[in-house]
Coordinates of C-alpha atoms and ligand atoms in Angstrom, one line a residue:
M1 CA 137.0 45.8 96.6
K2 CA 139.5 47.2 94.1
L3 CA 142.9 46.1 95.4
V4 CA 146.4 46.9 94.3
F5 CA 149.3 44.8 95.6
A6 CA 152.9 45.9 95.5
L7 CA 154.5 42.4 95.6
G8 CA 158.2 42.8 96.6
G9 CA 160.6 41.2 94.1
S10 CA 162.6 39.7 97.0
V11 CA 159.3 38.0 98.1
I12 CA 158.5 36.3 94.8
M13 CA 162.1 36.0 93.6
P14 CA 164.2 35.3 96.7
K15 CA 168.0 35.1 97.0
E16 CA 167.9 31.4 96.2
G17 CA 166.4 32.2 92.8
P18 CA 163.1 31.3 91.2
S19 CA 161.2 28.3 92.7
L20 CA 158.2 26.5 91.2
E21 CA 156.7 25.9 94.6
N22 CA 157.0 29.6 95.6
I23 CA 155.3 30.8 92.4
K24 CA 152.5 28.2 92.7
K25 CA 151.8 29.3 96.3
Y26 CA 151.4 33.0 95.3
A27 CA 149.4 32.2 92.2
E28 CA 147.0 30.1 94.4
V29 CA 146.5 32.9 96.9
F30 CA 145.8 35.5 94.3
K31 CA 143.3 33.2 92.5
K32 CA 141.6 32.8 95.8
I33 CA 141.3 36.6 96.2
K34 CA 139.9 36.9 92.7
D35 CA 137.4 34.2 93.5
L36 CA 136.2 36.4 96.4
K37 CA 135.1 38.8 93.6
H38 CA 137.8 41.4 94.2
D39 CA 139.3 43.5 91.4
L40 CA 143.0 42.7 91.6
C41 CA 146.2 44.3 90.3
I42 CA 149.6 43.0 91.3
V43 CA 152.7 45.1 90.7
V44 CA 155.7 42.8 90.9
G45 CA 159.2 43.9 92.0
G46 CA 162.6 42.9 90.6
G47 CA 164.1 41.4 93.7
Y48 CA 167.5 39.7 93.5
T49 CA 167.3 39.4 89.7
A50 CA 167.2 43.2 89.4
R51 CA 169.9 43.7 92.1
N52 CA 172.3 41.1 90.6
Y53 CA 172.1 42.5 87.1
I54 CA 172.2 46.1 88.2
S55 CA 175.3 45.6 90.3
I56 CA 177.3 44.5 87.2
A57 CA 175.9 47.1 84.8
R58 CA 176.6 49.9 87.3
E59 CA 180.3 49.4 86.7
F60 CA 179.8 50.6 83.1
S61 CA 176.5 52.6 83.0
N62 CA 174.6 55.4 84.6
E63 CA 171.6 55.0 87.0
A64 CA 168.9 55.5 84.4
F65 CA 170.3 52.6 82.3
C66 CA 170.5 50.5 85.4
D67 CA 166.9 51.4 86.1
E68 CA 165.9 50.1 82.7
I69 CA 167.5 46.8 83.6
G70 CA 165.5 46.8 86.9
I71 CA 162.3 47.5 84.9
L72 CA 163.0 44.5 82.6
S73 CA 163.5 42.3 85.7
T74 CA 160.2 43.3 87.1
R75 CA 158.5 42.5 83.9
M76 CA 160.2 39.1 83.7
N77 CA 159.1 38.3 87.2
S78 CA 155.5 39.5 86.2
M79 CA 155.5 37.0 83.3
V80 CA 156.4 34.1 85.6
L81 CA 153.4 34.9 87.8
I82 CA 151.2 35.5 84.8
S83 CA 152.1 32.1 83.5
A84 CA 151.1 30.5 86.8
L85 CA 147.8 32.4 86.9
G86 CA 146.5 30.8 83.7
D87 CA 143.1 32.0 82.6
Y88 CA 142.8 34.4 85.6
S89 CA 145.2 36.7 83.8
I90 CA 146.1 37.8 80.2
K91 CA 149.5 36.8 78.8
K92 CA 150.7 40.4 78.6
V93 CA 152.4 42.7 81.0
P94 CA 150.8 46.2 80.7
E95 CA 153.4 48.9 80.3
N96 CA 151.1 51.8 81.3
F97 CA 148.0 52.4 83.4
K98 CA 145.6 52.7 80.5
E99 CA 146.5 49.2 79.4
A100 CA 146.2 48.0 83.0
E101 CA 142.7 49.5 83.4
L102 CA 141.5 47.9 80.1
M103 CA 142.6 44.5 81.3
L104 CA 141.0 45.0 84.7
N105 CA 137.7 45.8 83.0
L106 CA 138.0 42.4 81.2
N107 CA 137.7 41.0 84.8
K108 CA 141.3 39.6 84.7
I109 CA 144.0 39.8 87.3
V110 CA 146.4 42.5 86.1
V111 CA 150.1 41.8 86.7
M112 CA 152.6 44.5 85.8
G113 CA 156.1 45.6 86.7
G114 CA 157.9 48.9 86.4
T115 CA 157.2 51.8 84.1
H116 CA 159.8 54.6 84.1
P117 CA 163.3 55.1 85.6
A118 CA 164.1 56.6 89.0
H119 CA 161.5 55.0 91.2
T120 CA 160.5 51.4 92.3
T121 CA 157.4 49.3 91.8
D122 CA 156.1 50.6 95.1
A123 CA 155.6 54.0 93.4
V124 CA 154.1 52.2 90.3
A125 CA 151.6 50.4 92.6
A126 CA 150.7 53.6 94.5
S127 CA 150.3 55.5 91.2
L128 CA 148.2 52.7 89.7
A129 CA 146.1 52.6 92.9
E130 CA 145.4 56.3 92.5
Y131 CA 144.7 56.0 88.7
I132 CA 142.1 53.2 89.2
D133 CA 140.6 54.7 92.4
A134 CA 141.6 51.5 94.4
D135 CA 140.0 50.9 97.8
L136 CA 143.3 49.5 99.2
L137 CA 147.0 49.5 98.4
I138 CA 148.8 46.6 100.0
I139 CA 152.6 46.7 100.1
A140 CA 153.7 43.1 100.6
T141 CA 157.4 43.1 101.3
N142 CA 160.2 41.2 103.1
V143 CA 159.7 43.2 106.4
D144 CA 156.6 42.7 108.5
G145 CA 155.7 46.4 108.6
V146 CA 157.1 49.9 109.0
Y147 CA 159.7 50.3 111.8
N148 CA 161.1 53.4 113.5
K149 CA 164.5 52.4 112.1
D150 CA 165.9 49.6 109.9
P151 CA 165.2 46.3 111.7
N152 CA 167.9 44.6 109.7
K153 CA 170.5 47.0 111.1
Y154 CA 169.2 47.8 114.6
N155 CA 168.1 45.2 117.2
D156 CA 166.1 47.8 119.1
A157 CA 164.0 48.9 116.1
K158 CA 160.3 49.0 116.9
K159 CA 157.4 48.2 114.6
I160 CA 154.8 50.9 114.2
K161 CA 151.2 49.6 114.2
T162 CA 149.7 52.7 112.6
L163 CA 151.1 55.9 111.3
T164 CA 149.9 58.8 109.2
S165 CA 150.9 59.3 105.6
K166 CA 152.8 62.5 106.7
E167 CA 154.8 60.4 109.3
L168 CA 155.5 57.9 106.5
L169 CA 156.8 60.8 104.4
N170 CA 159.2 61.8 107.2
I171 CA 160.5 58.2 107.6
T172 CA 161.1 57.6 103.9
S173 CA 162.3 61.1 102.8
S174 CA 166.0 60.3 103.3
S175 CA 165.9 57.0 101.3
S176 CA 168.1 56.7 98.2
I177 CA 166.5 56.6 94.8
N178 CA 169.5 54.9 93.2
A179 CA 168.8 51.9 90.9
G180 CA 168.2 48.7 93.0
S181 CA 168.2 50.5 96.3
S182 CA 165.7 49.2 98.8
S183 CA 163.8 51.0 101.5
I184 CA 160.6 49.9 103.2
V185 CA 158.5 52.3 101.0
D186 CA 159.9 54.2 98.1
P187 CA 159.9 58.0 98.9
L188 CA 157.8 58.7 95.7
A189 CA 155.3 56.1 96.7
S190 CA 155.0 57.8 100.1
K191 CA 154.2 61.1 98.4
I192 CA 151.6 59.5 96.2
I193 CA 150.0 57.7 99.1
D194 CA 149.8 61.1 100.9
R195 CA 148.4 63.2 98.0
A196 CA 145.9 60.5 96.8
K197 CA 144.8 59.8 100.4
L198 CA 145.3 56.1 99.7
K199 CA 144.3 53.6 102.3
T200 CA 147.5 51.5 102.6
I201 CA 148.9 48.7 104.6
V202 CA 152.5 47.3 104.7
I203 CA 152.7 43.6 105.4
K204 CA 155.2 40.7 105.3
G205 CA 154.6 39.2 101.8
T206 CA 153.8 35.7 102.9
P207 CA 150.8 34.0 101.2
E208 CA 149.0 33.9 104.7
E209 CA 149.6 37.6 105.4
I210 CA 148.4 38.5 101.8
L211 CA 145.1 36.7 102.6
N212 CA 144.9 38.3 106.1
S213 CA 145.4 41.7 104.5
L214 CA 141.8 41.6 103.3
S215 CA 140.6 41.5 106.9
D216 CA 142.0 43.1 110.0
R217 CA 143.9 39.9 110.9
H218 CA 147.2 41.0 109.5
N219 CA 150.3 41.9 111.6
G220 CA 151.5 44.8 109.4
T221 CA 151.4 48.5 109.6
I222 CA 148.3 50.6 108.7
I223 CA 149.0 54.0 107.1
L224 CA 146.3 56.5 107.8
P225 CA 145.9 58.6 104.7
G226 CA 145.7 62.4 104.6
E227 CA 146.3 63.0 108.3
D228 CA 149.0 65.2 109.8
Ligands
LIG1 P1 161.8 47.1 92.6 O1 160.5 47.8 92.6 O2 161.9 45.7 92.7 O3 162.7 47.8 93.7 O4 162.6 47.5 91.2 P2 163.3 47.2 95.0 O5 163.5 48.4 95.9 O6 164.5 46.4 94.6 O7 162.2 46.3 95.7 P3 162.1 44.8 96.0 O8 163.3 44.4 96.7 O9 161.8 44.1 94.8 O10 160.9 44.7 97.0 C1 163.9 47.1 91.0 C2 164.6 48.3 90.3 O11 164.1 48.5 89.0 C3 164.1 49.9 88.7 C4 164.8 50.6 89.9 O12 166.2 50.6 89.7 C5 164.5 49.6 91.1 O13 165.4 49.7 92.1 N1 162.7 50.4 88.5 C6 161.6 49.6 88.8 C7 162.5 51.6 87.8 O14 163.5 52.3 87.5 N2 161.3 52.0 87.6 C8 160.2 51.3 87.9 O15 159.0 51.7 87.6 C9 160.4 50.1 88.6

């Protein structure tokens, strides 16, 4: 299968900062997936690195400039993962989809970050998945699926097992697009998932769930594309 992962920055680069053990675990799981003969792209988020830097720069600069800082953070996180992947990847973070596709055709794991301001790496991953005609987009994040309301704020929030891409659009349409803001799925990503009819799942980004996402054993949310 041709797979695109949106790997949340807060998953790979948690609040406590970078950890060798964490990066090793993710590199091993992605190598395992590659060994199963899948074509694999990973779009890495900026996580706390992005948010910390943006929160300072915002005192002085506009959102577009803060977005540029976010993009650099996503590329830095990508480079750390690339270094841990060794020969499975190429020591270069593609900055556009043509470059990414060329690397994929060399049978390497593609690891990239952001591209342009005003969206997140979820949107990059969805757009890349559309560009390369991926079979599956997997959004691996710090929440274990899509909820009817924010589970970090509401105790009675309920996880949704399956929803249509139109329903996802409704849930995400009110999310902010400010630099460093975080919602379960970026509103632009939701639009791309809907228009490209991308088969998508949202899972908790643990190494185990990432492996489970290749079968039906995951505990995340399935988004049914192109249905009302
Ligand atoms: P992320 O994709 O990491 O956003 O990009 P996020 O919502 O913080 O996701 P998690 O927490 O990592 O899962 C970080 C920031 O970088 C900028 C945006 O400001 C975004 O909020 N960015 C990223 C862009 O402007 N364009 C991109 O293509 C990617």
